[in-house]
């Protein structure tokens, strides 16, 4: 989003949504909110949206005050090929932390061995919620070392061997977003099943809002 923009919206993510969302070059770990205190001094507040998206830390979605300025820095470039090599190396983390959000049987953070795949993560979470999940494709969201976020749609094929198109190897802190089927979404809207006050639904909504 553009820097130097003042807003009187309620939270950082709502302001980012109104400004057009996060760009691929944004460092979402190093967002700053500049605030003028009553004493006339300037206060700089750090916001790490990755902690919000990965760990559910809703405290990162700072409540804004009138006159606040949000600065979203541009990240340094990252070599994705080198990132994959480091993840597979002997000095990478012993286990991967993968977060599954949405219509799986057991959503949340799971621990997996290095070089695990998307299919393995979906199965480890109990598989899709039958009758509710969008089973044809999921979204893979990845935080790069420079703070940028890469996101892509992956066609699901549980019979596939390891490949980048339908069963990619996962990296530490990857997020897999499993959406609702059209029928489930319609039913929920009619019944009022989902409420904006649920923490899980709020985080899911933030994903959809700021990365669109």
CSV table of C-alpha atoms in Angstrom, one decimal:
chain,number,residue,atom,x,y,z
A,1,UNK,CA,0.0,0.0,0.0
A,2,UNK,CA,1.1,3.6,-0.4
A,3,UNK,CA,3.0,5.2,2.5
A,4,UNK,CA,2.1,8.4,4.2
A,5,UNK,CA,-1.6,7.8,4.0
A,6,UNK,CA,-3.7,8.9,7.0
A,7,UNK,CA,-6.8,7.0,8.0
A,8,UNK,CA,-9.4,6.9,10.7
A,9,UNK,CA,-10.4,3.3,10.1
A,10,UNK,CA,-10.6,0.9,13.0
A,11,UNK,CA,-7.7,-1.4,12.5
A,12,UNK,CA,-4.5,-1.8,10.4
A,13,UNK,CA,-5.9,-4.6,8.2
A,14,UNK,CA,-9.1,-2.7,7.5
A,15,UNK,CA,-7.0,0.3,6.4
A,16,UNK,CA,-4.8,-1.9,4.2
A,17,UNK,CA,-7.9,-3.4,2.6
A,18,UNK,CA,-9.3,0.1,1.8
A,19,UNK,CA,-5.9,1.1,0.3
A,20,UNK,CA,-6.1,-1.8,-2.1
A,21,UNK,CA,-4.5,-4.6,-0.2
A,22,UNK,CA,-1.0,-6.0,0.2
A,23,UNK,CA,1.3,-5.9,-2.9
A,24,UNK,CA,3.7,-8.8,-3.7
A,25,UNK,CA,6.7,-6.6,-2.8
A,26,UNK,CA,5.4,-5.6,0.7
A,27,UNK,CA,7.3,-6.6,3.8
A,28,UNK,CA,4.4,-7.5,6.1
A,29,UNK,CA,6.6,-8.2,9.1
A,30,UNK,CA,7.9,-4.6,9.2
A,31,UNK,CA,4.8,-2.5,9.0
A,32,UNK,CA,5.0,0.7,11.1
A,33,UNK,CA,2.2,2.9,12.5
A,34,UNK,CA,3.3,6.5,13.2
A,35,UNK,CA,1.3,8.1,15.9
A,36,UNK,CA,1.4,11.6,17.4
A,37,UNK,CA,1.0,11.5,21.2
A,38,UNK,CA,-0.8,14.1,23.3
A,39,UNK,CA,2.5,15.3,24.5
A,40,UNK,CA,3.4,16.2,20.9
A,41,UNK,CA,6.0,13.4,20.5
A,42,UNK,CA,6.0,10.8,17.7
A,43,UNK,CA,5.4,7.1,18.6
A,44,UNK,CA,6.4,4.4,16.2
A,45,UNK,CA,4.4,1.1,16.6
A,46,UNK,CA,5.6,-2.1,14.9
A,47,UNK,CA,3.0,-4.4,13.4
A,48,UNK,CA,3.9,-7.9,12.2
A,49,UNK,CA,1.0,-9.2,10.1
A,50,UNK,CA,2.7,-12.5,9.7
A,51,UNK,CA,2.3,-13.2,13.4
A,52,UNK,CA,-1.4,-12.5,12.9
A,53,UNK,CA,-1.8,-14.7,9.9
A,54,UNK,CA,0.5,-17.6,11.0
A,55,UNK,CA,-0.1,-17.7,14.8
A,56,UNK,CA,-3.5,-16.0,15.1
A,57,UNK,CA,-2.1,-13.1,17.1
A,58,UNK,CA,-5.0,-10.6,16.8
A,59,UNK,CA,-3.1,-8.1,18.9
A,60,UNK,CA,-1.1,-7.4,15.7
A,61,UNK,CA,-4.2,-5.9,14.1
A,62,UNK,CA,-3.7,-2.6,15.9
A,63,UNK,CA,-6.7,-0.4,16.6
A,64,UNK,CA,-6.0,2.9,14.9
A,65,UNK,CA,-6.4,6.5,16.2
A,66,UNK,CA,-7.3,9.6,14.2
A,67,UNK,CA,-4.2,10.9,12.4
A,68,UNK,CA,-2.2,7.6,12.4
A,69,UNK,CA,0.0,7.0,9.4
A,70,UNK,CA,0.6,3.5,8.2
A,71,UNK,CA,3.9,2.7,6.4
A,72,UNK,CA,4.3,-0.6,4.6
A,73,UNK,CA,8.0,-1.0,3.4
A,74,UNK,CA,9.1,-2.6,0.2
A,75,UNK,CA,11.1,-5.8,0.9
A,76,UNK,CA,14.5,-6.8,-0.4
A,77,UNK,CA,14.6,-9.3,-3.3
A,78,UNK,CA,14.7,-13.0,-2.4
A,79,UNK,CA,16.0,-15.9,-4.3
A,80,UNK,CA,13.3,-18.6,-4.1
A,81,UNK,CA,15.6,-21.3,-5.5
A,82,UNK,CA,18.1,-20.7,-2.7
A,83,UNK,CA,15.2,-20.7,-0.1
A,84,UNK,CA,14.2,-24.2,-1.2
A,85,UNK,CA,17.7,-25.5,-1.0
A,86,UNK,CA,18.2,-24.1,2.5
A,87,UNK,CA,14.9,-25.6,3.7
A,88,UNK,CA,16.0,-29.1,2.5
A,89,UNK,CA,19.5,-28.7,4.0
A,90,UNK,CA,20.8,-30.3,7.2
A,91,UNK,CA,20.7,-27.0,9.2
A,92,UNK,CA,17.1,-26.2,8.4
A,93,UNK,CA,14.5,-26.6,11.2
A,94,UNK,CA,14.0,-30.2,12.4
A,95,UNK,CA,10.3,-30.0,11.7
A,96,UNK,CA,8.1,-27.8,9.6
A,97,UNK,CA,5.3,-25.7,11.1
A,98,UNK,CA,2.3,-25.7,8.6
A,99,UNK,CA,-0.9,-23.8,9.3
A,100,UNK,CA,-4.1,-25.2,7.7
A,101,UNK,CA,-7.1,-22.8,7.7
A,102,UNK,CA,-10.6,-23.4,6.6
A,103,UNK,CA,-12.6,-26.5,5.7
A,104,UNK,CA,-10.4,-29.3,6.9
A,105,UNK,CA,-11.3,-31.7,9.7
A,106,UNK,CA,-8.6,-30.4,12.1
A,107,UNK,CA,-7.6,-26.9,11.2
A,108,UNK,CA,-4.6,-25.3,12.9
A,109,UNK,CA,-0.9,-25.6,13.1
A,110,UNK,CA,0.7,-29.0,12.5
A,111,UNK,CA,4.2,-30.2,12.7
A,112,UNK,CA,5.7,-32.1,9.7
A,113,UNK,CA,9.0,-33.5,8.8
A,114,UNK,CA,11.1,-31.6,6.2
A,115,UNK,CA,10.2,-32.2,2.5
A,116,UNK,CA,6.6,-33.0,3.3
A,117,UNK,CA,4.1,-32.2,0.6
A,118,UNK,CA,0.8,-30.4,0.4
A,119,UNK,CA,-1.1,-33.7,0.1
A,120,UNK,CA,0.5,-35.0,3.2
A,121,UNK,CA,-0.4,-31.9,5.1
A,122,UNK,CA,-4.0,-32.1,4.0
A,123,UNK,CA,-4.2,-35.7,5.1
A,124,UNK,CA,-2.5,-34.9,8.4
A,125,UNK,CA,-5.2,-32.4,9.1
A,126,UNK,CA,-7.9,-35.1,8.7
A,127,UNK,CA,-8.7,-34.3,5.0
A,128,UNK,CA,-11.4,-32.1,3.7
A,129,UNK,CA,-14.7,-31.4,5.5
A,130,UNK,CA,-16.9,-33.5,3.3
A,131,UNK,CA,-19.8,-31.5,1.8
A,132,UNK,CA,-18.3,-28.2,2.9
A,133,UNK,CA,-14.8,-27.9,1.4
A,134,UNK,CA,-13.8,-26.7,-2.0
A,135,UNK,CA,-12.0,-29.9,-2.9
A,136,UNK,CA,-10.7,-29.1,-6.4
A,137,UNK,CA,-8.1,-26.5,-5.3
A,138,UNK,CA,-6.6,-24.9,-2.3
A,139,UNK,CA,-4.5,-21.8,-1.8
A,140,UNK,CA,-0.9,-22.0,-0.7
A,141,UNK,CA,0.4,-18.9,1.0
A,142,UNK,CA,4.1,-18.6,1.8
A,143,UNK,CA,6.1,-16.0,3.7
A,144,UNK,CA,9.5,-15.4,2.1
A,145,UNK,CA,12.6,-14.5,4.1
A,146,UNK,CA,12.3,-10.8,3.1
A,147,UNK,CA,8.8,-10.5,4.5
A,148,UNK,CA,6.9,-10.7,1.2
A,149,UNK,CA,4.1,-13.1,0.7
A,150,UNK,CA,3.7,-15.5,-2.3
A,151,UNK,CA,0.3,-17.0,-2.9
A,152,UNK,CA,-1.0,-19.4,-5.5
A,153,UNK,CA,-3.9,-21.7,-6.3
A,154,UNK,CA,-3.0,-25.4,-6.3
A,155,UNK,CA,-5.1,-28.1,-8.0
A,156,UNK,CA,-5.6,-31.0,-5.6
A,157,UNK,CA,-4.8,-34.5,-6.8
A,158,UNK,CA,-4.2,-37.0,-4.0
A,159,UNK,CA,-2.9,-39.5,-6.4
A,160,UNK,CA,-0.1,-37.2,-7.6
A,161,UNK,CA,3.6,-37.7,-6.9
A,162,UNK,CA,5.7,-34.8,-5.7
A,163,UNK,CA,5.5,-32.0,-8.2
A,164,UNK,CA,5.2,-28.2,-8.1
A,165,UNK,CA,1.8,-28.0,-9.9
A,166,UNK,CA,-0.4,-30.3,-7.8
A,167,UNK,CA,1.6,-31.6,-4.9
A,168,UNK,CA,4.4,-29.2,-4.0
A,169,UNK,CA,7.0,-29.6,-1.3
A,170,UNK,CA,6.2,-27.4,1.7
A,171,UNK,CA,8.4,-24.9,3.4
A,172,UNK,CA,8.4,-23.9,7.1
A,173,UNK,CA,5.5,-21.6,8.0
A,174,UNK,CA,3.5,-22.3,4.9
A,175,UNK,CA,-0.2,-21.6,5.1
A,176,UNK,CA,-2.8,-23.8,3.3
A,177,UNK,CA,-6.2,-22.2,2.9
A,178,UNK,CA,-9.1,-24.5,2.2
A,179,UNK,CA,-12.2,-22.6,1.1
A,180,UNK,CA,-15.9,-23.4,1.3
A,181,UNK,CA,-17.8,-24.9,-1.5
A,182,UNK,CA,-20.4,-22.7,-3.2
A,183,UNK,CA,-23.2,-24.7,-1.6
A,184,UNK,CA,-21.7,-24.5,1.9
A,185,UNK,CA,-21.2,-20.8,1.6
A,186,UNK,CA,-24.8,-20.3,0.5
A,187,UNK,CA,-26.1,-22.5,3.3
A,188,UNK,CA,-24.0,-20.6,5.9
A,189,UNK,CA,-25.2,-17.3,4.7
A,190,UNK,CA,-28.8,-18.4,4.9
A,191,UNK,CA,-28.5,-19.9,8.4
A,192,UNK,CA,-26.1,-17.3,9.8
A,193,UNK,CA,-23.7,-20.0,10.8
A,194,UNK,CA,-20.5,-17.9,10.5
A,195,UNK,CA,-20.2,-14.8,12.6
A,196,UNK,CA,-17.5,-12.1,12.3
A,197,UNK,CA,-16.9,-12.4,16.1
A,198,UNK,CA,-15.2,-15.8,15.8
A,199,UNK,CA,-11.4,-15.5,16.0
A,200,UNK,CA,-11.0,-18.2,13.3
A,201,UNK,CA,-13.4,-16.5,10.9
A,202,UNK,CA,-11.8,-13.1,11.6
A,203,UNK,CA,-8.4,-14.4,10.6
A,204,UNK,CA,-9.8,-16.2,7.5
A,205,UNK,CA,-11.5,-12.9,6.6
A,206,UNK,CA,-8.2,-11.0,6.9
A,207,UNK,CA,-6.5,-13.4,4.6
A,208,UNK,CA,-9.2,-12.9,2.0
A,209,UNK,CA,-9.3,-9.1,2.5
A,210,UNK,CA,-5.7,-7.9,2.4
A,211,UNK,CA,-4.4,-10.4,-0.2
A,212,UNK,CA,-7.1,-9.9,-2.8
